[in-house]
């Protein structure tokens, strides 16, 4: 029987010893409605493991699992005789006898039913080791020892007393070995300080009971919580303060960079000013030049426009002359074209036909004489025959220079033309071939007559066209000059636009620089005092970081050990701890407090709005509730803590239960599964044993899921789950 307050390590030591010895550990699992029947069923399983299976087994039974006092009566019988009366019914005994008979035969024992069962009980005695873990706190332990004497007579009693200083120091040194605390000396001092705090709280607990008759127990669990909480809080606070310090230092760096940028912008602005002035002067000069060239271009343009107008008039006049000449020529052209077509219709035989006349008919004679006159030959038949004999006769007629017929030829031809018998249709009666030559001669006469009218017009047209060509040439020269001027003006305009664009860019850059200078000036002037404050705050944070080793250590000690101590005891403890830290050269603030180290103003304000009193002890209590590694049990006879928790967690889906509720375990299970906070209010000095896994935070991971064993089932555990416990007992024990 292991006797010690909760958290002394009784169960941990038992499991460790069982593992070393090769024993299997067996514990009952409390569930909803667990009673004597379920307990005896578990005992049957235990007996079969030890008696039938023959496995060495440790039955670990804690006083927190005593749902009914009848459990201890069965254990009393097990300790006394190894057998629980009435545990197995007759059919159970038959099954056990059948299961163990083979082993009994192999050992040479009595194989009867009674013999097998007796062997079964003996084998249970050999393989079963019972370990009872009891707490001496309260009257229950003494009453049970009186009622069940086998607890004393048949057990080896092992009292778990306080750890010696050497053990405490060894544990703290082991946990702190790999932590950066500023050197080996400081690490050794912190390890010694852990021992001092634990011992000082033990002494204060004795005094607390002597003065106020209130019990307060310290256990190795509290000591381990102190060290683990210290390591966790130290890392968190270092990260928090470093982040805050770096944020301020970054702000200072940005402020210094801004000041440097302001200086740079001033230099840029001073450099831009001469450039702006030079650009403005060049742009003004270029603007004057562009205006002058534009004016010149306008003059040239007006001259060209006037000449274009004159040329257009000339073109119109020439066109009128050309149109009149064309109309006059149109009169003679049909006869000429008909004669040419008729000539083209003649062939060699037609010419031969005319030449063959020894004495031609009068009209044929007349026709050939007219042809000879036009060709400026002698107008007789012999000459005519010679002309007709020319191989190029027909071509000479087609290509005849009709535009240059002499006037005397026309006069000679006139007497033939005026002859009324000299008509193509009349001539055709005497010779078809002569008709074509008649038509040709008459066409030449008509053409010559028309050409006399047209020729002056042609000469006028040629003169107009020559004049037009000259005017067009002059106009083209003027247009080329105008194009060159316009191109030069456009080039200057583009140059001006580029210069103006660059000037605008420089002006915009200068304006932006001025605006930035103005804003930066406001910023730097407004933050000048802030920069001083930031630097002071950063230095203060750096000092706090250096003092974190001691401040966080004392804060962890407060969370682990403050417990039920009232305000005056707490302050006295902290003063003594600060003095001891200074004695051991551990960096620590002179006015170190739990609320000063771990409480943030925003968080405290939220607590106060939820109904927490504003005094220092209450704020410390708030930190104990929110930062502790165990679920908080609040001694709350006036109901302040109860109301505060309800207001604080109400918006988070708080569920309020009491241990007298019939379905409180189901409600608790739902809260654990979905992560809602849960408040168990008005508890007494004894808690329901089914709460043990939740109070111990026996969370394990399986298949990537966080689970907790609640009763006889595994429940998904949400890390957001919070548990609060309150009691109205003023001095619970």
XYZ file of C-alpha atoms in Angstrom:
733
model
C 0.000 0.000 0.000
C 1.494 3.303 -1.160
C 0.461 6.246 1.000
C 1.029 9.813 -0.115
C -0.819 12.910 -1.209
C -1.970 13.207 -4.832
C 0.856 13.948 -7.224
C 3.491 12.095 -5.219
C 4.181 9.684 -8.079
C 2.597 6.553 -6.585
C 0.986 5.292 -9.786
C 3.945 6.305 -11.953
C 6.325 4.397 -9.686
C 4.035 1.347 -9.711
C 3.858 1.219 -13.516
C 7.608 1.682 -13.742
C 8.285 -1.146 -11.276
C 5.762 -3.446 -13.023
C 7.423 -2.806 -16.377
C 10.876 -3.602 -14.977
C 9.598 -6.810 -13.376
C 7.733 -7.914 -16.493
C 4.306 -7.647 -14.877
C 1.173 -6.591 -16.693
C -0.642 -3.633 -15.098
C -4.410 -3.885 -14.631
C -6.684 -0.994 -13.624
C -10.430 -0.670 -13.578
C -11.964 1.900 -15.943
C -14.723 3.933 -14.362
C -17.674 4.652 -16.630
C -21.182 5.994 -16.349
C -23.096 3.954 -13.728
C -20.056 1.946 -12.636
C -20.956 -0.095 -9.517
C -20.367 -3.347 -7.605
C -21.483 -5.574 -10.485
C -19.068 -3.952 -12.939
C -16.295 -4.066 -10.328
C -16.758 -7.815 -9.813
C -16.757 -8.374 -13.585
C -13.388 -6.596 -13.744
C -12.136 -8.777 -10.876
C -13.196 -11.878 -12.820
C -11.119 -10.701 -15.794
C -8.205 -10.046 -13.430
C -8.491 -13.528 -11.879
C -8.664 -15.253 -15.278
C -5.563 -13.338 -16.423
C -3.592 -14.396 -13.335
C -5.117 -17.883 -12.783
C -6.068 -19.268 -16.187
C -3.621 -17.413 -18.457
C -0.911 -17.544 -15.804
C 0.330 -14.018 -16.538
C 2.061 -12.061 -13.739
C -0.166 -9.049 -13.189
C -0.249 -5.981 -10.955
C -3.683 -4.834 -9.821
C -3.287 -1.068 -9.353
C -6.173 0.362 -7.363
C -6.420 4.012 -6.297
C -8.569 5.538 -3.575
C -10.015 7.867 -6.257
C -11.585 4.754 -7.851
C -13.546 3.803 -4.731
C -17.039 4.528 -6.001
C -18.575 2.293 -3.308
C -17.021 1.199 -0.018
C -17.974 -2.360 -0.967
C -15.038 -2.348 -3.368
C -12.693 -2.249 -0.372
C -14.510 -5.206 1.230
C -13.705 -7.355 -1.825
C -10.116 -6.124 -1.812
C -9.911 -6.826 1.943
C -10.893 -10.463 1.212
C -8.374 -10.693 -1.635
C -5.608 -9.450 0.669
C -6.665 -11.775 3.448
C -7.258 -15.061 1.590
C -6.670 -14.409 -2.081
C -10.302 -15.193 -2.826
C -13.453 -13.096 -3.061
C -16.454 -14.981 -1.624
C -19.261 -15.395 -4.151
C -17.235 -13.948 -6.992
C -17.720 -16.977 -9.266
C -21.003 -18.747 -9.797
C -21.131 -22.549 -10.255
C -21.081 -22.366 -14.052
C -18.145 -19.921 -13.896
C -16.261 -22.388 -11.702
C -16.997 -25.196 -14.196
C -15.599 -23.146 -17.050
C -12.519 -22.222 -15.011
C -11.966 -25.889 -14.076
C -12.200 -26.950 -17.725
C -9.845 -24.157 -18.820
C -7.178 -24.920 -16.190
C -7.453 -28.740 -16.071
C -4.780 -29.272 -18.737
C -2.302 -27.164 -16.770
C -3.238 -29.002 -13.529
C -2.581 -32.369 -15.219
C 0.795 -31.154 -16.475
C 1.798 -30.250 -12.891
C 0.456 -33.524 -11.417
C -2.282 -31.870 -9.378
C -5.803 -32.943 -8.447
C -7.930 -32.756 -11.626
C -11.290 -32.835 -9.869
C -13.525 -29.811 -10.067
C -12.724 -28.636 -6.539
C -9.050 -29.462 -7.008
C -8.868 -27.467 -10.231
C -10.561 -24.431 -8.639
C -8.250 -24.605 -5.592
C -5.268 -24.749 -7.966
C -6.750 -21.769 -9.822
C -6.910 -19.706 -6.580
C -3.368 -20.692 -5.659
C -2.129 -19.716 -9.084
C -3.888 -16.336 -8.683
C -2.079 -15.838 -5.347
C 1.228 -16.582 -7.064
C 0.739 -14.289 -10.101
C -1.329 -11.431 -8.644
C 0.334 -8.445 -7.000
C -1.992 -5.851 -5.477
C -0.860 -2.228 -5.175
C -3.150 0.202 -3.377
C -2.478 3.946 -3.686
C -4.009 5.926 -0.841
C -3.990 9.562 0.186
C -3.692 10.302 3.911
C -5.560 13.585 3.497
C -8.893 13.709 5.303
C -10.677 11.215 7.538
C -11.498 8.622 4.845
C -8.099 6.884 4.972
C -8.193 6.401 8.770
C -11.792 5.191 8.665
C -11.006 2.634 5.938
C -7.979 1.336 7.801
C -10.199 0.734 10.854
C -13.013 -0.904 8.871
C -10.797 -3.143 6.730
C -7.883 -4.374 8.881
C -6.313 -6.355 6.016
C -5.248 -3.005 4.531
C -2.818 -2.781 7.447
C -2.170 -6.431 8.271
C -1.676 -7.837 4.770
C 0.063 -4.893 3.055
C 3.559 -3.524 3.085
C 2.961 0.137 3.746
C 5.197 2.558 1.825
C 4.871 6.181 2.870
C 5.686 8.722 0.169
C 7.277 11.552 2.078
C 8.718 14.785 0.733
C 11.585 14.517 -1.702
C 14.977 15.322 -0.235
C 16.808 18.392 -1.422
C 19.315 16.249 -3.357
C 16.526 14.641 -5.385
C 14.871 17.969 -6.083
C 18.200 19.481 -7.208
C 18.992 16.519 -9.445
C 15.631 16.787 -11.202
C 15.924 20.553 -11.776
C 19.487 20.214 -13.090
C 18.367 17.492 -15.483
C 15.479 19.565 -16.905
C 17.475 22.806 -17.153
C 20.589 21.239 -18.705
C 19.839 22.261 -22.307
C 18.289 25.672 -21.622
C 20.101 28.939 -22.307
C 19.919 30.892 -19.056
C 22.985 33.076 -19.503
C 25.738 30.725 -18.390
C 26.463 27.695 -16.247
C 26.529 29.736 -13.054
C 23.037 31.126 -13.593
C 21.740 27.679 -14.609
C 23.114 26.180 -11.392
C 21.619 29.021 -9.351
C 18.183 28.530 -10.965
C 18.354 24.779 -10.184
C 19.117 25.604 -6.533
C 16.342 28.179 -6.551
C 13.849 25.496 -7.626
C 14.713 23.550 -4.477
C 14.522 26.670 -2.322
C 11.077 27.593 -3.643
C 9.703 24.103 -3.088
C 11.023 23.989 0.464
C 9.890 27.554 1.240
C 6.345 26.706 0.117
C 6.378 23.613 2.347
C 7.383 25.807 5.294
C 4.776 28.413 4.393
C 2.107 25.672 4.156
C 2.902 24.599 7.724
C 2.637 28.178 8.906
C -0.523 28.689 6.824
C -2.169 25.777 8.639
C -0.919 26.944 12.015
C -2.256 30.461 11.535
C -5.421 29.988 9.463
C -6.105 26.243 9.946
C -6.067 25.780 6.189
C -4.316 22.826 4.615
C -2.167 23.226 1.516
C -0.036 20.395 0.103
C 3.019 20.484 -2.112
C 3.930 17.439 -4.160
C 6.593 16.449 -6.664
C 3.923 17.106 -9.283
C 3.958 20.785 -8.273
C 7.745 20.778 -8.533
C 7.698 19.299 -12.018
C 4.961 21.734 -13.040
C 7.202 24.573 -11.849
C 10.107 23.491 -14.060
C 8.022 22.616 -17.137
C 5.974 25.789 -16.859
C 9.163 27.833 -16.449
C 10.695 26.424 -19.623
C 7.462 27.016 -21.557
C 6.865 30.557 -20.273
C 10.519 31.550 -20.717
C 10.403 30.617 -24.382
C 7.053 32.381 -24.899
C 8.073 35.589 -23.102
C 11.448 35.729 -24.826
C 9.726 35.424 -28.182
C 7.096 38.000 -27.206
C 9.572 40.582 -25.911
C 12.017 40.024 -28.747
C 9.218 40.530 -31.236
C 8.139 43.746 -29.493
C 11.743 44.982 -29.266
C 12.481 44.146 -32.906
C 9.290 45.917 -33.953
C 10.431 49.081 -32.192
C 13.964 48.775 -33.559
C 12.532 48.281 -37.043
C 10.463 51.428 -36.514
C 13.588 53.322 -35.466
C 15.445 51.995 -38.500
C 12.595 53.109 -40.762
C 12.657 56.523 -39.070
C 16.420 56.841 -39.610
C 16.014 55.655 -43.200
C 13.332 58.310 -43.661
C 15.661 61.008 -42.332
C 18.372 59.817 -44.720
C 15.839 59.809 -47.529
C 14.820 63.366 -46.675
C 18.447 64.467 -46.934
C 18.791 62.640 -50.241
C 15.587 64.213 -51.578
C 16.790 67.684 -50.609
C 19.990 67.056 -52.576
C 17.963 65.758 -55.532
C 15.727 68.817 -55.430
C 18.748 71.141 -55.353
C 20.228 69.245 -58.318
C 16.960 69.404 -60.255
C 16.531 73.180 -59.919
C 19.332 74.211 -62.372
C 18.181 71.529 -64.804
C 14.651 72.873 -64.645
C 15.830 76.416 -65.310
C 18.017 75.331 -68.254
C 15.183 73.252 -69.700
C 12.750 76.151 -69.334
C 15.134 78.553 -71.154
C 15.802 76.050 -73.959
C 12.101 75.383 -74.339
C 11.303 79.123 -74.541
C 13.997 79.630 -77.201
C 12.732 76.652 -79.161
C 9.178 77.960 -78.892
C 10.238 81.307 -80.492
C 12.019 79.493 -83.310
C 8.998 77.267 -83.970
C 6.713 80.320 -84.072
C 9.009 82.078 -86.593
C 9.230 79.016 -88.824
C 5.492 78.535 -88.627
C 4.982 82.141 -89.735
C 7.354 81.617 -92.670
C 5.555 78.420 -93.589
C 2.230 80.251 -93.583
C 3.601 82.855 -96.034
C 4.920 80.197 -98.388
C 1.675 78.346 -98.041
C -0.357 81.403 -99.079
C 1.887 81.971 -102.163
C 1.577 78.328 -103.164
C -2.180 78.446 -102.710
C -2.409 81.485 -105.042
C -0.239 79.836 -107.694
C -2.242 76.641 -107.375
C -5.324 78.720 -108.105
C -3.711 80.282 -111.219
C -2.521 76.906 -112.473
C -5.977 75.510 -112.027
C -7.402 78.357 -114.176
C -4.759 77.626 -116.842
C -5.671 73.986 -116.779
C -9.319 74.854 -117.275
C -8.532 77.219 -120.228
C -6.313 74.638 -121.921
C -8.995 72.065 -121.472
C -11.570 74.334 -123.130
C -9.255 74.829 -126.166
C -8.530 71.131 -126.359
C -12.216 70.325 -126.174
C -13.037 72.792 -129.056
C -10.246 71.381 -131.261
C -11.387 67.911 -130.527
C -14.964 68.810 -131.446
C -13.844 70.352 -134.773
C -11.687 67.380 -135.592
C -14.591 65.098 -134.830
C -16.296 66.539 -137.961
C -13.554 65.370 -140.352
C -12.523 62.200 -138.626
C -15.508 60.032 -139.706
C -14.876 60.792 -143.452
C -11.175 60.252 -142.989
C -11.662 57.003 -141.124
C -14.167 55.824 -143.790
C -11.666 56.627 -146.548
C -8.872 54.842 -144.688
C -11.117 51.821 -144.151
C -12.039 51.882 -147.880
C -8.361 52.056 -148.815
C -7.621 49.133 -146.584
C -10.333 47.206 -148.456
C -8.450 47.671 -151.777
C -6.199 44.899 -152.918
C -3.608 44.434 -155.640
C -6.215 43.385 -158.177
C -8.126 46.642 -157.677
C -4.975 48.633 -158.456
C -4.234 46.457 -161.440
C -7.818 47.026 -162.587
C -7.292 50.796 -162.697
C -3.908 50.514 -164.381
C -5.356 48.230 -167.030
C -7.524 51.010 -168.556
C -5.854 52.052 -171.839
C -8.093 55.074 -171.823
C -9.711 55.427 -168.368
C -13.299 56.523 -167.919
C -13.689 60.234 -167.260
C -14.459 59.903 -163.579
C -11.592 57.448 -163.063
C -9.346 59.880 -164.920
C -10.613 62.702 -162.706
C -10.018 60.624 -159.537
C -6.445 59.725 -160.429
C -5.678 63.326 -161.335
C -6.944 64.416 -157.882
C -4.729 61.773 -156.285
C -1.713 62.941 -158.306
C -2.357 66.549 -157.303
C -2.438 65.570 -153.612
C 0.787 63.636 -154.063
C 2.134 66.705 -155.914
C 2.621 64.788 -159.131
C 1.692 65.744 -162.717
C -2.052 65.219 -163.201
C -2.087 62.949 -166.255
C -2.766 59.303 -166.901
C 0.813 58.255 -167.431
C 1.839 59.778 -164.128
C -1.161 58.162 -162.542
C -0.183 54.754 -163.831
C 3.344 55.281 -162.501
C 1.997 56.320 -159.115
C -0.262 53.286 -159.070
C 2.689 51.093 -159.921
C 4.497 52.160 -156.724
C 4.592 49.173 -154.340
C 4.078 51.509 -151.338
C 1.167 53.313 -152.980
C -1.435 52.162 -150.466
C 0.827 52.800 -147.485
C 1.658 56.255 -148.776
C -2.046 57.051 -148.901
C -2.647 55.697 -145.363
C 0.372 57.568 -143.968
C -0.240 60.738 -146.015
C 0.798 63.933 -144.196
C -2.670 65.372 -144.099
C -1.704 68.084 -141.619
C 0.792 69.750 -144.013
C -0.940 69.899 -147.445
C 0.270 73.002 -149.342
C -2.239 75.699 -150.113
C -1.638 75.546 -153.950
C -2.393 71.799 -153.877
C -5.666 72.513 -152.168
C -6.531 75.162 -154.739
C -5.805 72.708 -157.609
C -7.831 70.054 -155.856
C -10.734 72.408 -155.347
C -11.929 72.251 -159.038
C -12.287 68.472 -158.698
C -14.025 68.609 -155.376
C -16.485 71.218 -156.565
C -17.413 69.070 -159.615
C -20.857 67.631 -158.910
C -19.959 64.416 -160.754
C -17.015 63.861 -158.462
C -18.886 61.886 -155.848
C -17.929 58.434 -154.560
C -21.237 56.834 -155.491
C -21.063 58.254 -159.016
C -17.436 57.206 -159.436
C -18.298 53.758 -158.142
C -20.420 53.194 -161.239
C -17.299 53.374 -163.370
C -14.790 51.761 -160.948
C -15.138 50.376 -157.478
C -11.475 50.875 -156.770
C -11.618 54.466 -157.964
C -14.476 55.092 -155.520
C -12.119 54.452 -152.563
C -9.529 56.831 -153.999
C -12.295 59.412 -154.552
C -13.365 59.052 -150.923
C -9.755 59.505 -149.834
C -9.239 62.659 -151.856
C -12.482 64.162 -150.585
C -11.527 63.201 -146.991
C -8.211 64.981 -147.445
C -10.090 68.068 -148.561
C -12.493 67.923 -145.647
C -9.662 67.331 -143.176
C -7.666 70.222 -144.605
C -10.694 72.493 -144.393
C -11.300 71.514 -140.758
C -7.596 71.681 -139.931
C -7.494 75.333 -141.018
C -9.989 76.075 -138.244
C -8.407 73.708 -135.721
C -4.761 74.670 -136.268
C -4.936 78.061 -134.512
C -6.657 76.318 -131.655
C -3.940 73.703 -131.602
C -1.278 76.367 -131.506
C -3.157 78.103 -128.713
C -3.438 74.739 -126.890
C 0.294 74.088 -127.255
C 1.049 77.563 -125.960
C -1.344 77.058 -123.042
C 0.163 73.653 -122.304
C 3.705 75.064 -122.395
C 2.635 77.814 -120.069
C 0.907 75.231 -117.848
C 4.045 73.065 -117.741
C 6.096 76.053 -116.702
C 3.538 77.043 -114.076
C 3.355 73.454 -112.788
C 7.128 73.317 -112.538
C 7.214 76.560 -110.605
C 4.324 75.363 -108.440
C 6.135 72.091 -107.731
C 9.225 74.000 -106.674
C 7.114 76.131 -104.343
C 5.357 73.032 -102.989
C 8.713 71.334 -102.395
C 9.906 74.420 -100.567
C 6.685 74.463 -98.557
C 7.121 70.747 -97.748
C 10.656 71.396 -96.528
C 9.457 74.260 -94.349
C 6.578 72.181 -92.969
C 8.941 69.236 -92.278
C 11.314 71.606 -90.475
C 8.412 73.044 -88.473
C 7.173 69.539 -87.617
C 10.671 68.528 -86.534
C 10.887 71.608 -84.359
C 7.410 70.937 -82.978
C 8.414 67.367 -82.104
C 11.597 68.684 -80.538
C 9.491 71.229 -78.648
C 7.010 68.555 -77.531
C 9.891 66.349 -76.312
C 11.439 69.290 -74.495
C 8.095 70.220 -72.927
C 7.475 66.580 -71.957
C 10.884 66.323 -70.334
C 10.300 69.652 -68.610
C 6.927 68.384 -67.326
C 8.590 65.214 -66.052
C 11.232 67.237 -64.269
C 8.534 69.537 -62.850
C 6.470 66.527 -61.745
C 9.551 64.960 -60.206
C 10.367 68.197 -58.427
C 6.746 68.575 -57.247
C 6.703 64.940 -56.054
C 10.007 65.449 -54.287
C 8.655 68.597 -52.605
C 5.475 66.762 -51.617
C 7.473 63.842 -50.247
C 9.725 66.250 -48.416
C 6.685 67.930 -46.919
C 5.129 64.618 -45.850
C 8.421 63.196 -44.636
C 9.030 66.410 -42.731
C 5.659 66.089 -41.017
C 6.352 62.413 -40.305
C 9.832 62.928 -38.936
C 8.865 65.987 -36.926
C 5.808 64.191 -35.563
C 7.777 61.037 -34.753
C 10.881 62.750 -33.443
C 9.675 62.445 -29.861
C 8.272 58.985 -30.621
C 11.717 57.906 -31.824
C 13.152 58.843 -28.443
C 10.339 56.959 -26.717
C 10.770 53.954 -29.004
C 14.467 53.819 -28.249
C 13.777 54.063 -24.527
C 11.113 51.357 -24.768
C 13.428 49.126 -26.819
C 16.165 49.582 -24.199
C 13.611 48.800 -21.504
C 12.510 45.665 -23.353
C 16.125 44.611 -23.731
C 16.542 45.017 -19.987
C 13.373 42.986 -19.431
C 14.707 40.256 -21.751
C 17.863 40.125 -19.662
C 15.757 39.885 -16.479
C 13.382 37.262 -17.923
C 15.441 34.430 -16.459
C 14.458 35.456 -12.942
C 11.130 37.186 -13.577
C 9.605 34.321 -15.550
C 11.037 31.826 -13.070
C 9.296 33.553 -10.163
C 6.098 33.855 -12.229
C 6.181 30.109 -12.936
C 6.725 29.524 -9.216
C 3.705 31.684 -8.417
C 1.515 29.728 -10.844
C 2.766 26.374 -9.555
C 2.655 27.179 -5.816
C 0.424 30.208 -5.088
C -2.615 27.973 -4.805
C -4.842 28.752 -1.862
C -2.457 31.226 -0.222
C -4.017 34.592 0.577
C -2.550 37.890 -0.618
C -0.248 38.604 2.310
C 1.314 35.112 2.198
C 1.841 35.418 -1.540
C 3.607 38.777 -1.221
C 5.823 37.457 1.551
C 6.785 34.433 -0.548
C 7.621 36.588 -3.572
C 9.730 38.988 -1.484
C 11.728 36.100 -0.061
C 12.157 34.573 -3.530
C 13.372 37.873 -5.007
C 15.890 38.255 -2.194
C 17.133 34.691 -2.695
C 17.456 35.217 -6.471
C 19.540 38.333 -5.865
C 21.639 36.402 -3.408
C 22.250 33.671 -6.025
C 23.013 36.304 -8.728
C 19.977 35.358 -10.813
C 18.843 38.327 -12.989
C 15.503 39.471 -11.545
C 13.486 42.677 -11.223
C 13.450 44.317 -7.821
C 9.663 44.691 -7.955
C 8.894 41.416 -9.709
C 5.217 40.403 -9.609
C 3.180 37.779 -11.383
C 0.822 40.337 -12.932
C 3.698 42.603 -13.955
C 5.416 39.789 -15.855
C 2.593 37.794 -17.453
C -0.502 40.025 -17.546
C -1.232 42.231 -20.541
C -3.372 45.381 -20.057
C -5.802 44.270 -22.775
C -6.312 40.874 -21.181
C -6.791 42.352 -17.701
C -9.303 44.870 -19.071
C -11.286 42.022 -20.607
C -11.257 40.185 -17.266
C -12.419 43.288 -15.420
C -15.269 43.801 -17.908
C -16.273 40.194 -17.242
C -16.546 40.942 -13.511
C -13.081 40.270 -12.073
C -12.175 42.625 -9.188
C -9.355 45.036 -10.000
C -7.138 44.300 -6.979
C -3.744 42.669 -7.488
C -4.677 39.363 -5.870
C -7.671 38.941 -8.162
C -5.560 39.724 -11.256
C -3.015 37.149 -10.061
C -5.865 34.659 -9.666
C -6.917 35.371 -13.254
C -3.384 34.532 -14.410
C -3.413 31.320 -12.343
C -6.682 30.313 -14.024
C -5.538 31.027 -17.582
C -1.827 30.136 -17.465
C -1.690 27.109 -15.147
C -0.808 23.662 -16.478
C -3.639 22.112 -14.428
C -7.361 22.823 -14.597
C -8.217 25.522 -12.043
C -10.188 24.757 -8.857
C -11.471 28.069 -7.464
C -12.412 28.375 -3.780
C -15.384 30.670 -4.279
C -17.747 30.917 -1.282
C -19.101 34.289 -2.513
C -19.654 33.213 -6.132
C -17.377 35.898 -7.678
C -15.275 33.434 -9.640
C -18.392 31.579 -10.767
C -19.918 34.732 -12.248
C -16.601 35.821 -13.753
C -16.119 32.526 -15.601
C -19.693 32.620 -16.897
C -19.255 36.174 -18.221
C -15.789 35.480 -19.621
C -16.642 32.269 -21.461
C -20.341 32.870 -22.139
C -19.789 33.900 -25.764
C -17.633 30.791 -26.317
C -20.468 28.339 -25.619
C -19.801 27.696 -21.913
C -21.647 24.682 -20.465
C -22.364 24.782 -16.711
C -22.844 21.471 -14.864
C -22.818 20.105 -11.322
C -21.713 16.662 -10.197
C -25.277 15.953 -9.102
C -26.539 16.221 -12.699
C -27.538 12.819 -14.030
C -25.924 13.402 -17.442
C -22.946 15.533 -16.411
C -20.473 13.086 -17.984
C -22.309 13.232 -21.318
C -22.224 17.045 -21.240
C -18.528 16.995 -20.361
C -17.870 14.537 -23.182
C -19.598 16.831 -25.698
C -17.548 19.808 -24.517
C -14.301 17.835 -24.866
C -15.271 16.685 -28.356
C -16.281 20.081 -29.799
C -13.932 22.301 -27.751
C -16.468 24.209 -25.635
C -15.483 25.456 -22.162
C -17.118 23.655 -19.247
C -17.723 24.873 -15.691
C -18.291 22.347 -12.889
C -19.699 24.369 -10.029
C -20.381 23.711 -6.347
C -18.121 20.662 -5.972
C -17.535 19.140 -2.551
C -14.420 17.606 -1.013
C -14.861 14.433 -3.073
C -14.932 14.438 -6.871
C -16.454 11.805 -9.103
C -13.728 9.234 -9.909
C -14.808 9.293 -13.565
C -13.267 12.781 -13.818
C -9.778 11.447 -13.110
C -8.596 11.150 -16.785
C -9.819 14.700 -17.492
C -8.164 16.139 -14.381
C -4.911 14.333 -15.225
C -5.166 15.408 -18.895
C -4.466 11.861 -20.018
C -4.535 12.789 -23.706
C -2.940 10.455 -26.253
C -2.581 10.447 -30.029
C -3.864 7.606 -32.184
C -3.898 7.655 -35.975
C -3.282 11.404 -36.041
C -6.222 12.070 -33.669
C -6.044 13.429 -30.136
C -8.064 11.180 -27.806
C -8.833 10.938 -24.111
C -10.147 7.879 -22.279
C -13.405 8.904 -20.629
C -15.131 5.995 -18.907
C -15.166 2.975 -21.176
C -14.712 4.852 -24.488
C -12.139 7.000 -26.265
C -13.335 10.542 -26.964
C -11.893 12.968 -29.544
C -10.073 15.732 -27.681
C -10.283 19.293 -28.988
C -7.300 21.423 -27.813
C -9.688 24.380 -27.382
C -11.443 22.601 -24.487
C -11.223 24.352 -21.102
C -12.390 23.100 -17.711
C -13.195 25.301 -14.708
C -14.104 23.980 -11.238
C -15.546 26.055 -8.384
C -16.478 25.204 -4.824
C -18.381 27.150 -2.206
C -16.473 25.490 0.611
C -14.476 28.160 2.430
C -11.791 25.727 3.649
C -11.922 22.495 1.614
C -9.713 19.582 2.683
